[in-house]
Short mmCIF file of C-alpha atoms and ligand atoms in Angstrom, two decimals:
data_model
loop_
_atom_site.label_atom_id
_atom_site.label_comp_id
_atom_site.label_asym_id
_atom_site.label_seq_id
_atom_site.Cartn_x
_atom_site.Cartn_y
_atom_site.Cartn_z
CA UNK A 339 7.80 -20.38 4.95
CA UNK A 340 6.82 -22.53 1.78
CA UNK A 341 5.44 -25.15 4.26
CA UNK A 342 3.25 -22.25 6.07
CA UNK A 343 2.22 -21.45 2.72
CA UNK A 344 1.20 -24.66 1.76
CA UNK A 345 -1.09 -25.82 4.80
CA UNK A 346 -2.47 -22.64 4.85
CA UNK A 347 -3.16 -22.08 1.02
CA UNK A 348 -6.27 -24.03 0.58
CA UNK A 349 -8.13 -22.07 3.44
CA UNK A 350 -7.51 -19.13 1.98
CA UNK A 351 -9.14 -20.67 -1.74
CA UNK A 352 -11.91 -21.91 0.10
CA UNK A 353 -12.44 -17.99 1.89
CA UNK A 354 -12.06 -16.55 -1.65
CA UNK A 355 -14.25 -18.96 -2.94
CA UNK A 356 -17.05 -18.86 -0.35
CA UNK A 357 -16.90 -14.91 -1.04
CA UNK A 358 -17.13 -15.29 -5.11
CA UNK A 359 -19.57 -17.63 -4.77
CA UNK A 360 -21.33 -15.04 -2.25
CA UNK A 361 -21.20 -12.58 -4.77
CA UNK A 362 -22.04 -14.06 -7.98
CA UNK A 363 -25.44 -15.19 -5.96
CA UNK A 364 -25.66 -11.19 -5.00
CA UNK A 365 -25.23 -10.09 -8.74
CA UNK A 366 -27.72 -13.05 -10.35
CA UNK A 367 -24.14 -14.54 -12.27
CA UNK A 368 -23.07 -18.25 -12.79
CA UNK A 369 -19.75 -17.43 -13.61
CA UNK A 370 -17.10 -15.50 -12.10
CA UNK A 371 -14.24 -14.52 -14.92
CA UNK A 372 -11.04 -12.85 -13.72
CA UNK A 373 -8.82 -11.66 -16.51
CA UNK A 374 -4.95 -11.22 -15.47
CA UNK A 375 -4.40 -8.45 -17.44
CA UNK A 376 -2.22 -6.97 -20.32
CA UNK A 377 0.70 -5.23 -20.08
CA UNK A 378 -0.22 -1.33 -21.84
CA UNK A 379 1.84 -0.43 -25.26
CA UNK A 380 3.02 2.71 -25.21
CA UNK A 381 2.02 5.31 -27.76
CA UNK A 382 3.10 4.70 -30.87
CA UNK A 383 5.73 2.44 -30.04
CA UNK A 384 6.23 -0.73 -29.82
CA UNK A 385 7.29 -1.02 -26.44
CA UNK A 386 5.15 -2.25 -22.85
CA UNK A 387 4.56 -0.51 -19.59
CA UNK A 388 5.73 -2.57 -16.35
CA UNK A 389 2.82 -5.45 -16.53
CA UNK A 390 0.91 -5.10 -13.46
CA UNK A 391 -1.49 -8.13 -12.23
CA UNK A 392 -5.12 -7.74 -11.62
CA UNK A 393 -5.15 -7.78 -8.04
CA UNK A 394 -8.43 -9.71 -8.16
CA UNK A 395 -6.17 -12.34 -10.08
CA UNK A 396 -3.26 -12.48 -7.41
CA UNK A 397 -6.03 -13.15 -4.85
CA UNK A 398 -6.90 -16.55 -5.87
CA UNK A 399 -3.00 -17.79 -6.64
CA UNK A 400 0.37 -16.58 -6.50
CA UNK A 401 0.84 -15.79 -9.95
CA UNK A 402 2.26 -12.24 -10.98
CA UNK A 403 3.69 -12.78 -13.97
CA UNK A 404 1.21 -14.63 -16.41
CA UNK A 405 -0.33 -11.83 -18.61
CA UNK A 406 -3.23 -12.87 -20.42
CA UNK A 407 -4.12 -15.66 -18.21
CA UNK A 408 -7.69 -16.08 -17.09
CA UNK A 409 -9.55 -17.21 -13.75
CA UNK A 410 -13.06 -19.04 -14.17
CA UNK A 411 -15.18 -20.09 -11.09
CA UNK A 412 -18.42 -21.50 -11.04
CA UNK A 413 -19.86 -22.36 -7.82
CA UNK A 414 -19.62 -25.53 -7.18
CA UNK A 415 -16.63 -27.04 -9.54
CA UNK A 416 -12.89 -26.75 -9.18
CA UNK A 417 -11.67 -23.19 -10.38
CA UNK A 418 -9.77 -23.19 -13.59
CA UNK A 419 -6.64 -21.37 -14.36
CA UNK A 420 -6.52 -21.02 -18.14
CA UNK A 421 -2.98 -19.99 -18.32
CA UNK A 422 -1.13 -18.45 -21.11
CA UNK A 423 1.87 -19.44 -22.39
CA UNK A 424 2.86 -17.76 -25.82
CA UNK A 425 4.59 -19.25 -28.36
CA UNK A 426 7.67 -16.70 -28.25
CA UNK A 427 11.18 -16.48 -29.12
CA UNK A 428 11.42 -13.00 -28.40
CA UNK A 429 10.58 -13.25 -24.34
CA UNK A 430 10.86 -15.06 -21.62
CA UNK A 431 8.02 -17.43 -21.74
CA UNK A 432 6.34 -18.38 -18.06
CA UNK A 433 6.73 -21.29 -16.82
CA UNK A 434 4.49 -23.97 -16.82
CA UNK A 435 2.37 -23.62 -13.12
CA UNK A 436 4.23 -25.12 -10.15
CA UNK A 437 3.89 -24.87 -6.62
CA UNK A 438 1.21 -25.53 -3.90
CA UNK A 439 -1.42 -23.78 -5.23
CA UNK A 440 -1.44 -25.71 -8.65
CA UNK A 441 -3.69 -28.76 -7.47
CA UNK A 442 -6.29 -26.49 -6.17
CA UNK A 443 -7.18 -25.48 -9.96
CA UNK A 444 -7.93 -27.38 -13.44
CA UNK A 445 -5.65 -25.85 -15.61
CA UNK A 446 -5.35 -25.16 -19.01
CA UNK A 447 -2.52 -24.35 -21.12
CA UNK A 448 -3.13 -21.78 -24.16
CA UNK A 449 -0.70 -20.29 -27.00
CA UNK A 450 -2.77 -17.30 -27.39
CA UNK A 451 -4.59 -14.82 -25.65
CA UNK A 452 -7.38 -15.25 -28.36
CA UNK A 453 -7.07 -19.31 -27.36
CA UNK A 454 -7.60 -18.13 -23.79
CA UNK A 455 -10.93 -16.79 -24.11
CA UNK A 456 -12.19 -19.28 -26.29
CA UNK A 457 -11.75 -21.60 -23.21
CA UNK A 458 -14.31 -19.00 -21.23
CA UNK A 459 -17.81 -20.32 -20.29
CA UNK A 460 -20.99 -18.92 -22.13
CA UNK A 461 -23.91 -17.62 -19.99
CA UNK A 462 -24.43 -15.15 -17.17
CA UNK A 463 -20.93 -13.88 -16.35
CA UNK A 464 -19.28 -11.46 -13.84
CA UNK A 465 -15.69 -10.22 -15.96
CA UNK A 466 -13.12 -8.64 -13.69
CA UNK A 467 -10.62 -6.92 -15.37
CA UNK A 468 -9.01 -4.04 -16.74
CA UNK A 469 -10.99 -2.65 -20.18
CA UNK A 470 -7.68 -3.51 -22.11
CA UNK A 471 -7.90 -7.24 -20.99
CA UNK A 472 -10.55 -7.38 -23.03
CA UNK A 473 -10.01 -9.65 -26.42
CA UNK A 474 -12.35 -10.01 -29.38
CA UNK A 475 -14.98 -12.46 -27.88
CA UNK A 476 -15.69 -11.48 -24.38
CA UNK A 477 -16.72 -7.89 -22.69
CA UNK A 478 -15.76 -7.04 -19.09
CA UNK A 479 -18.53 -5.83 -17.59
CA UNK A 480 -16.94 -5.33 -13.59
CA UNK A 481 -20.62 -5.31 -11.87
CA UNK A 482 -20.99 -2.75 -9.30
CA UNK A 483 -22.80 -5.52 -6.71
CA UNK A 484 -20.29 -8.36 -7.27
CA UNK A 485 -17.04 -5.75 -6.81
CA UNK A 486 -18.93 -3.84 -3.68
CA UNK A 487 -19.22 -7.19 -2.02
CA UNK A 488 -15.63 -8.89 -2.99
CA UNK A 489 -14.10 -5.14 -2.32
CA UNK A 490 -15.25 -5.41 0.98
CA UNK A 491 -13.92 -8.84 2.56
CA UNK A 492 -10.83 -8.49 0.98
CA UNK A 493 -10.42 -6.08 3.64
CA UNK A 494 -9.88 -9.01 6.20
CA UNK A 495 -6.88 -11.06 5.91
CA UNK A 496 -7.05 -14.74 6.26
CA UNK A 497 -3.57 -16.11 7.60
CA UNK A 498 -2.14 -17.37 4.57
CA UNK A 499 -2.45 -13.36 2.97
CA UNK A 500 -1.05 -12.63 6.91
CA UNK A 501 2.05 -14.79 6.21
CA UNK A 502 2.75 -12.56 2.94
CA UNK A 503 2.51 -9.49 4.34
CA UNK A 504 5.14 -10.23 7.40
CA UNK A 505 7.42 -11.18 4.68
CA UNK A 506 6.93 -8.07 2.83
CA UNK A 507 7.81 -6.14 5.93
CA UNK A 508 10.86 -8.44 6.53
CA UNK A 509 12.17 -7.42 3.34
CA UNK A 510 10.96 -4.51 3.28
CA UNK A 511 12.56 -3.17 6.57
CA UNK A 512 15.66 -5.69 5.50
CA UNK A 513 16.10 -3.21 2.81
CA UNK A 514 15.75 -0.13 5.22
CA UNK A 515 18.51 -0.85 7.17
CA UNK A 516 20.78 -0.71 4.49
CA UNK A 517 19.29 2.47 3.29
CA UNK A 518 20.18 4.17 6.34
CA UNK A 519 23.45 2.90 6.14
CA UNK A 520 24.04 3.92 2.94
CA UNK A 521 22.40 7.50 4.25
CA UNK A 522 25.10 7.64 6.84
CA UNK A 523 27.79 6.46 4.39
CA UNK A 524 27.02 9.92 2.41
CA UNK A 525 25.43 8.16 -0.44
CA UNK A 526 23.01 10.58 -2.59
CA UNK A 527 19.56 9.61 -3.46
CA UNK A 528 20.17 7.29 -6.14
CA UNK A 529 23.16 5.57 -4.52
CA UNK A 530 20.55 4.71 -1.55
CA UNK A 531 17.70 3.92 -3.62
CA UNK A 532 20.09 1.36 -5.40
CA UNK A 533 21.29 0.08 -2.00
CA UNK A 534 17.61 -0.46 -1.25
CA UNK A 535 16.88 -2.76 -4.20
CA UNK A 536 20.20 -4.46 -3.68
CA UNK A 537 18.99 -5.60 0.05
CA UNK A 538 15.37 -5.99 -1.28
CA UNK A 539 16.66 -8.67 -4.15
CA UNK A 540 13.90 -6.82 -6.09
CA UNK A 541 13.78 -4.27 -8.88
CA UNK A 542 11.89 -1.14 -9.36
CA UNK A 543 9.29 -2.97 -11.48
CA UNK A 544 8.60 -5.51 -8.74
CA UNK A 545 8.13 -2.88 -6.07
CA UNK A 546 4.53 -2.14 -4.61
CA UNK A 547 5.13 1.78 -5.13
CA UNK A 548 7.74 3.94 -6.04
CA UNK A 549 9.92 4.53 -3.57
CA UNK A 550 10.48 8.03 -2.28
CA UNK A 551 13.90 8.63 -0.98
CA UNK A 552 14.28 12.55 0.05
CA UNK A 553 16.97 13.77 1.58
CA UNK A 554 16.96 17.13 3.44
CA UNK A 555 14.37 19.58 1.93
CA UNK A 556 13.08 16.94 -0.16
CA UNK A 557 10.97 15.50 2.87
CA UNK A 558 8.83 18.41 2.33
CA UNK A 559 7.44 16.69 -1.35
CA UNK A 560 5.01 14.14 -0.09
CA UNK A 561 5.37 12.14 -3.76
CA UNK A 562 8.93 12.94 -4.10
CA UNK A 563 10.11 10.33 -6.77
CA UNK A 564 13.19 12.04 -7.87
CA UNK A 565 16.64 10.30 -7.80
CA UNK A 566 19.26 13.30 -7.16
CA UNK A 567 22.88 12.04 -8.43
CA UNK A 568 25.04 14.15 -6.24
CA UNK A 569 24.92 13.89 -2.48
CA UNK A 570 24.27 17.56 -0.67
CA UNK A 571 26.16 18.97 1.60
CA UNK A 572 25.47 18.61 3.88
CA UNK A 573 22.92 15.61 4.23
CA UNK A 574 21.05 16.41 7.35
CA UNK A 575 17.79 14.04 7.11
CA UNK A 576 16.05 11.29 4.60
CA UNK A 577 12.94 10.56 4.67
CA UNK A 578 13.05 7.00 2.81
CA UNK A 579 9.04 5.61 2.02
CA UNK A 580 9.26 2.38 0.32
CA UNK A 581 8.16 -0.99 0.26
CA UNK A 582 8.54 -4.55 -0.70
CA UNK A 583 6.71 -7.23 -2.64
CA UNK A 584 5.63 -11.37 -1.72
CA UNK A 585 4.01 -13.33 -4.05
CA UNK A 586 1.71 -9.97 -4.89
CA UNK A 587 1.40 -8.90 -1.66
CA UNK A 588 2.62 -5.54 -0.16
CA UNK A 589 4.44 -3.24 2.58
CA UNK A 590 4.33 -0.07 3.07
CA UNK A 591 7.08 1.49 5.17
CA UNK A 592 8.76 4.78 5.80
CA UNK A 593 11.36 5.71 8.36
CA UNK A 594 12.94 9.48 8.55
CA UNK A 595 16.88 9.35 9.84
CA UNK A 596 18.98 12.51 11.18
CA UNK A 597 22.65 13.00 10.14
CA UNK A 598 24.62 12.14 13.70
CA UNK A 599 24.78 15.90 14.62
CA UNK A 600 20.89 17.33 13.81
CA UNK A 601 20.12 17.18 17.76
CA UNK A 602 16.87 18.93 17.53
CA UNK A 603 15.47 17.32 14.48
CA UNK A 604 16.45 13.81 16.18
CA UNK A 605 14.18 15.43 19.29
CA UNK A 606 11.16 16.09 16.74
CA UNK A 607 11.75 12.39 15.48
CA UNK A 608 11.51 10.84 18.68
CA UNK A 609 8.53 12.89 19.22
CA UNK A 610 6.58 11.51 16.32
CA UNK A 611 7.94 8.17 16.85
CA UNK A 612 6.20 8.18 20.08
CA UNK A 613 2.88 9.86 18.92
CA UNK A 614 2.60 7.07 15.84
CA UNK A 615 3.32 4.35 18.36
CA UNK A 616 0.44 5.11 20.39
CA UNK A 617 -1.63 5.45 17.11
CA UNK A 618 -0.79 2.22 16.22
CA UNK A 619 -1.80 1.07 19.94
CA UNK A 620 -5.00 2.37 19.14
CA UNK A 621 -5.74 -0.03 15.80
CA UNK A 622 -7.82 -1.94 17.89
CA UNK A 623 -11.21 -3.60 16.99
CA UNK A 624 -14.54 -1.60 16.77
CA UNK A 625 -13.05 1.79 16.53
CA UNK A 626 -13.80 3.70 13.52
CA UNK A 627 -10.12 4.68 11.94
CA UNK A 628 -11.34 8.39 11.16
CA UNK A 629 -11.05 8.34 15.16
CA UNK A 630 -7.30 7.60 14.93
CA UNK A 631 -6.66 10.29 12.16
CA UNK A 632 -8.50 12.98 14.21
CA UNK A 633 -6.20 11.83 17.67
CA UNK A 634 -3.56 12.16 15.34
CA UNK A 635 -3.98 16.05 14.85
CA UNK A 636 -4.48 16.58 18.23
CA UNK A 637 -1.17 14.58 19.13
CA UNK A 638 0.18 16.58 16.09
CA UNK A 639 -0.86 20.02 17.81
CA UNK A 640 0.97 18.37 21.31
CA UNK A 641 3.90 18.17 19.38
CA UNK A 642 4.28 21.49 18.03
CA UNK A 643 3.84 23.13 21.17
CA UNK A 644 6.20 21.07 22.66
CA UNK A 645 8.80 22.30 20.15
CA UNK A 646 7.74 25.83 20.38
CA UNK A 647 6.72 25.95 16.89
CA UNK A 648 2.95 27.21 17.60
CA UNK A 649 2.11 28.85 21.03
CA UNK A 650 -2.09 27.69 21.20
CA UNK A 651 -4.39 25.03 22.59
CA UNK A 652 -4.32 21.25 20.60
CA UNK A 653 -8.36 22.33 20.29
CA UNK A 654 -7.33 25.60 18.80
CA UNK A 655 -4.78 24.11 16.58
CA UNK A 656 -6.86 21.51 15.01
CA UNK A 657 -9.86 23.51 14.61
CA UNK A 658 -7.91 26.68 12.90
CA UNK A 659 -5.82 23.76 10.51
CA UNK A 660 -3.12 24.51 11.48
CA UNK A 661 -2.36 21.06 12.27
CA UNK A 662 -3.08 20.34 8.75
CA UNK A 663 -0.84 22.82 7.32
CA UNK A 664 1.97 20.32 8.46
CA UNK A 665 -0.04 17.49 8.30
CA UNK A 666 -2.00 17.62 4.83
CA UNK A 667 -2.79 13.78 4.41
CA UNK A 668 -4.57 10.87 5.96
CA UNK A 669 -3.23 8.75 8.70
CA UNK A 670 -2.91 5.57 6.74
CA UNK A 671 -5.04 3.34 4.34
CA UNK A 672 -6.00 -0.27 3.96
CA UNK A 673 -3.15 -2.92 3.11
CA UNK A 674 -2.76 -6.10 1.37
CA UNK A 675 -2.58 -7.15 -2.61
CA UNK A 676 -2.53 -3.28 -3.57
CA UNK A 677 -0.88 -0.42 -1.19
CA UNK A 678 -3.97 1.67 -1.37
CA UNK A 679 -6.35 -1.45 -0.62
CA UNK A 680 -9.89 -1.26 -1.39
CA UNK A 681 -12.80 -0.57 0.82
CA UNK A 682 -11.09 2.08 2.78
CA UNK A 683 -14.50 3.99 2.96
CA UNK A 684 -16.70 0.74 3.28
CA UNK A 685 -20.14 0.68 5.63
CA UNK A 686 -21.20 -2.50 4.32
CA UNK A 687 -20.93 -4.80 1.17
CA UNK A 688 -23.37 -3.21 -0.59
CA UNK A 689 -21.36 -0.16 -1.71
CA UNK A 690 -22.56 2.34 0.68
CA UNK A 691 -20.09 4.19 2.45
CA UNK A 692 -18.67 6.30 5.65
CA UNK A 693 -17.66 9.94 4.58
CA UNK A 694 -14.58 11.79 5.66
CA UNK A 695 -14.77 13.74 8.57
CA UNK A 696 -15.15 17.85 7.31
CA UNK A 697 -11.35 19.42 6.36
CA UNK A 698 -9.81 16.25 5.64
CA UNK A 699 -10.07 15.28 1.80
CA UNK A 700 -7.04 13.10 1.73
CA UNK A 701 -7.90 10.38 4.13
CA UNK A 702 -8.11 7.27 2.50
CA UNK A 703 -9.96 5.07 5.08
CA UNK A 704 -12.87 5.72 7.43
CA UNK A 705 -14.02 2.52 7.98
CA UNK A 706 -14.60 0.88 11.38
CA UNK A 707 -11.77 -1.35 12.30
CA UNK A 708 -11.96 -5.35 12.69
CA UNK A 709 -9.83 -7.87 13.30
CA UNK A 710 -7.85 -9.49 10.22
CA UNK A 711 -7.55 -6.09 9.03
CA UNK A 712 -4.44 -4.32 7.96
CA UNK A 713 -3.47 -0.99 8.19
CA UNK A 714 -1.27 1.69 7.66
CA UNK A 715 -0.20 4.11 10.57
CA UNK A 716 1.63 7.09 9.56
CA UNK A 717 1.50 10.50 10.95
CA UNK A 718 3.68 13.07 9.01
CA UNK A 719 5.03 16.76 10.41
CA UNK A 720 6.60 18.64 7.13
CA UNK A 721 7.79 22.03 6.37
CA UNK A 722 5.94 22.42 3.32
CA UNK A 723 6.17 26.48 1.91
CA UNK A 724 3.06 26.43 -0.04
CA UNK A 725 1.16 25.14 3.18
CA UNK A 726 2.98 27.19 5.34
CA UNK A 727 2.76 30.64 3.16
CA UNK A 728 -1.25 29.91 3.31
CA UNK A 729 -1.16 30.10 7.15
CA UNK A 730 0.58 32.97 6.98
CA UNK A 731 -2.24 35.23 5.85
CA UNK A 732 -4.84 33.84 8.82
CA UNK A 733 -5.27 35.31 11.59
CA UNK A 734 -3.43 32.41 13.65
CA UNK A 735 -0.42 32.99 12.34
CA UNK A 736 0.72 35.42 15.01
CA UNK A 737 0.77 31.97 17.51
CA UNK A 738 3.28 30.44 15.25
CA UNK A 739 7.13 30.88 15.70
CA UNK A 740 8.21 31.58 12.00
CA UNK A 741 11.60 31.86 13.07
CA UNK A 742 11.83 27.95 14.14
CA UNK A 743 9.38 27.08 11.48
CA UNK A 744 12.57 28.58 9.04
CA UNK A 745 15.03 27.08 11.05
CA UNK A 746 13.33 23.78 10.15
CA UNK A 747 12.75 24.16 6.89
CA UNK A 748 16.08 22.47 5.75
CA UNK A 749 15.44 18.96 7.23
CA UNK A 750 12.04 18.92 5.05
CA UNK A 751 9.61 16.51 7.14
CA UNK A 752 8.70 13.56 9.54
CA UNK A 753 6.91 10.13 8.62
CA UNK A 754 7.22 7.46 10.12
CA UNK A 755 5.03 4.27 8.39
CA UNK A 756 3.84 1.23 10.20
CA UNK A 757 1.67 -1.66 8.91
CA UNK A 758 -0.31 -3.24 11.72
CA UNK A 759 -2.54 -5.86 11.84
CA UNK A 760 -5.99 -5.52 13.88
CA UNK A 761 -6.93 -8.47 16.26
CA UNK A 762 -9.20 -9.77 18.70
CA UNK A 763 -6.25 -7.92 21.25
CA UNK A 764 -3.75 -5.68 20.81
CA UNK A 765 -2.61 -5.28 17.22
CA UNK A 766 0.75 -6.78 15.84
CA UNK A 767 2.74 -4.08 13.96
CA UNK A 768 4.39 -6.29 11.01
CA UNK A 769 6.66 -3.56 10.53
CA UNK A 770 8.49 -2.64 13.97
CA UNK A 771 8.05 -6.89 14.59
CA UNK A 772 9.91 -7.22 10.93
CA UNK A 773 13.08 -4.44 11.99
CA UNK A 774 13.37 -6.13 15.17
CA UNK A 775 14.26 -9.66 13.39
CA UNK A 776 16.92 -7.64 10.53
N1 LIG B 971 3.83 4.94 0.00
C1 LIG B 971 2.51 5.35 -0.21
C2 LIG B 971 1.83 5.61 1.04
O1 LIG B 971 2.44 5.68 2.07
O2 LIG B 971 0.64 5.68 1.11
MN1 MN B 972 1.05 4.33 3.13
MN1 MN B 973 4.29 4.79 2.37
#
């Protein structure tokens, strides 16, 4: 992979440069200035938060770990890293730059983060960062036009960021299999969560999200981030959402298991399996992905009728919400250096966007697919009470089987996660591509 990595590195500058240099043009700058980033104390202490890299940063080299550290472009001249390296005793200092990346840039070494910025360039600047990169001597100013316009091409991948991203699914689904194992193997929440990293190589810290790993009821809590000690008993489902990291780049992947003997829950699987595989057949260039969301209910409403769970037309379903009662979040979201990529909503570079379609506040990504662009595709089905008690009171509810709804309830939900790329063709799903080689 290093040798991919290498040949394919310096296209992927020159994109990121053409589009900063794009940009700065847009906003009237001559500088572009992209601050790493500074791990945040905590309150009244004298300890950090996990240090997090500007993802603006990690898009111009493979660097997550060099706090402080500093970016300059000006069209036109070699980009400079102006890297920090503290005198420290206390930490683990980084390491001077290495790698295939490092001839692309001037660099710089500082000792201080105050040294850093004194290495900036004067004049008419765009700063990227976080308000707490900012030191005495220089003010971040993020302009709207120059993030609108690098915001939106980051949405297409060049094939360097593509390499990345399979590798995140390879460890990422790597590290799946031997969380259903350890599922099977009547491990509890922690002792699979801990089986994850140990696959993944890669501590929580490193992770692109935290993981969710629900067994039984659990699958109901879409955020679910507890770690229960104790197995139950018995452990009928997990629903396991969690990802992996490369070089700053991310997956996104979640898989729901049955215990051996949960036949009809293993029937609802295979049922959703199905409906997000055709979704994902449908990532396919020039569709808008609110279109794929929208299919998704109605597939959703398909579903439940097969199961006997509602007794009414897909139209009816979707139009009453009922589908959304068991499906109360979007289909999937933009992918790449962050989980929850940028852009989602996107019409153009100028910062104008496409609005969700009417009912559906938690869809992250409207924006007309193209190819180079990656994407999550993942449909849910839960058992959720507070959702469910809501329907209850309308009208509809006397089309729903309550009885199976309650029979349900203990194997919590369905989702099943996907991240697929968008081509000229059909799309390549990283993910199913990525379980198929572990
Ligand atoms: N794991 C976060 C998400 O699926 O969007
Ligand atoms: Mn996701
Ligand atoms: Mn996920």
């Amino acid at each position: 992979m290093h040798d991919r990595l290498a040949t394919l590195y310096p296209q992927h500058l020159a994109t990121v440069r053409e589009h900063a240099d794009k940009a700065l043009a847009l906003g009237g700058f001559d500088h572009l200035l992209i601050a790493a980033g500074m791990p945040g104390l905590k309150f009244l202490d004298d300890l950090h938060y996990p240090y997090a890299v500007s993802p603006h940063f990690k898009y111009w080299l493979p660097l997550t770990g060099a706090p402080g550290s500093w970016i300059v472009h000006t069209p036109g001249a070699k980009p400079k890293l102006i890297f920090l390296q503290p005198r420290d005793y206390w930490h683990v200092v980084p390491d001077a730059p290495s790698g295939y990346w490092v001839d692309s840039f001037d660099i710089v070494i500082v000792r201080t983060a105050e040294d850093a910025v004194a290495q900036l360039p004067q004049g008419r600047c765009a700063v990227i960062g976080e308000a707490t990169a900012g030191v005495a001597g220089i003010v971040i100013n993020n302009p709207q036009p120059v993030m609108d316009y690098l915001h939106y091409y980051r949405a297409y991948k060049t094939p360097y960021e593509l390499v990345l991203m399979r590798e995140a699914s390879r460890i990422g689904t790597r590290a799946h299999r031997a969380a259903e194992q350890a599922f099977r193997m009547g491990e509890s929440e922690l002792g699979i969560h801990q089986a994850y990293l140990a696959a993944a190589g890669q501590i929580d810290a490193e992770l692109p999200y935290a993981s969710i790993v629900a067994l039984n009821e659990h699958g109901a809590v879409l955020h679910y981030t507890e770690f229960t000690r104790t197995p139950p008993q018995p452990a009928r489902s997990l629903l396991i959402d969690a990802g992996a990291s490369a070089r700053g780049y991310a997956s996104d992947i979640t898989r729901t298991y049955a215990a051996a003997d949960a036949g009809e829950f293993q029937a609802l699987i295979d049922a959703m399996d199905a409906a997000q595989q055709s979704q994902v057949a449908m990532v396919r260039s020039g569709r808008p992905y609110a279109d794929l969301h929208l299919h998704a209910h109605h597939q959703l409403a398909g579903v439940l009728n097969e199961h006997g769970f509602i007794r009414m037309s897909a139209e009816a379903a979707v139009a009453s919400g009922v589908t959304r009662a068991f499906f109360p979040h979007g289909l999937g979201h933009s992918i790449g250096l962050q989980v929850h990529d940028v852009a989602g909503f996107a019409r153009n570079d100028r910062g104008d966007t496409i609005a969700r379609p009417d009912g559906h506040p938690f869809l992250r990504m409207t924006r007309t697919l193209e190819p180079n662009m990656v994407v999550t595709i993942e449909p849910g089905l839960y058992f959720i009470d507070m959702l469910l008690a809501e329907l209850r009171d309308k009208p509809v509810a006397r089309d729903i089987d309550w009885a199976r709804i309650e029979a349900f309830k203990p194997y919590g939900g369905i989702r099943i996660e996907d991240d697929v790329v968008c081509t000229d063709d059909a799309p390549e799903n990283m993910t199913r591509d990525a379980f198929a080689l572990n």
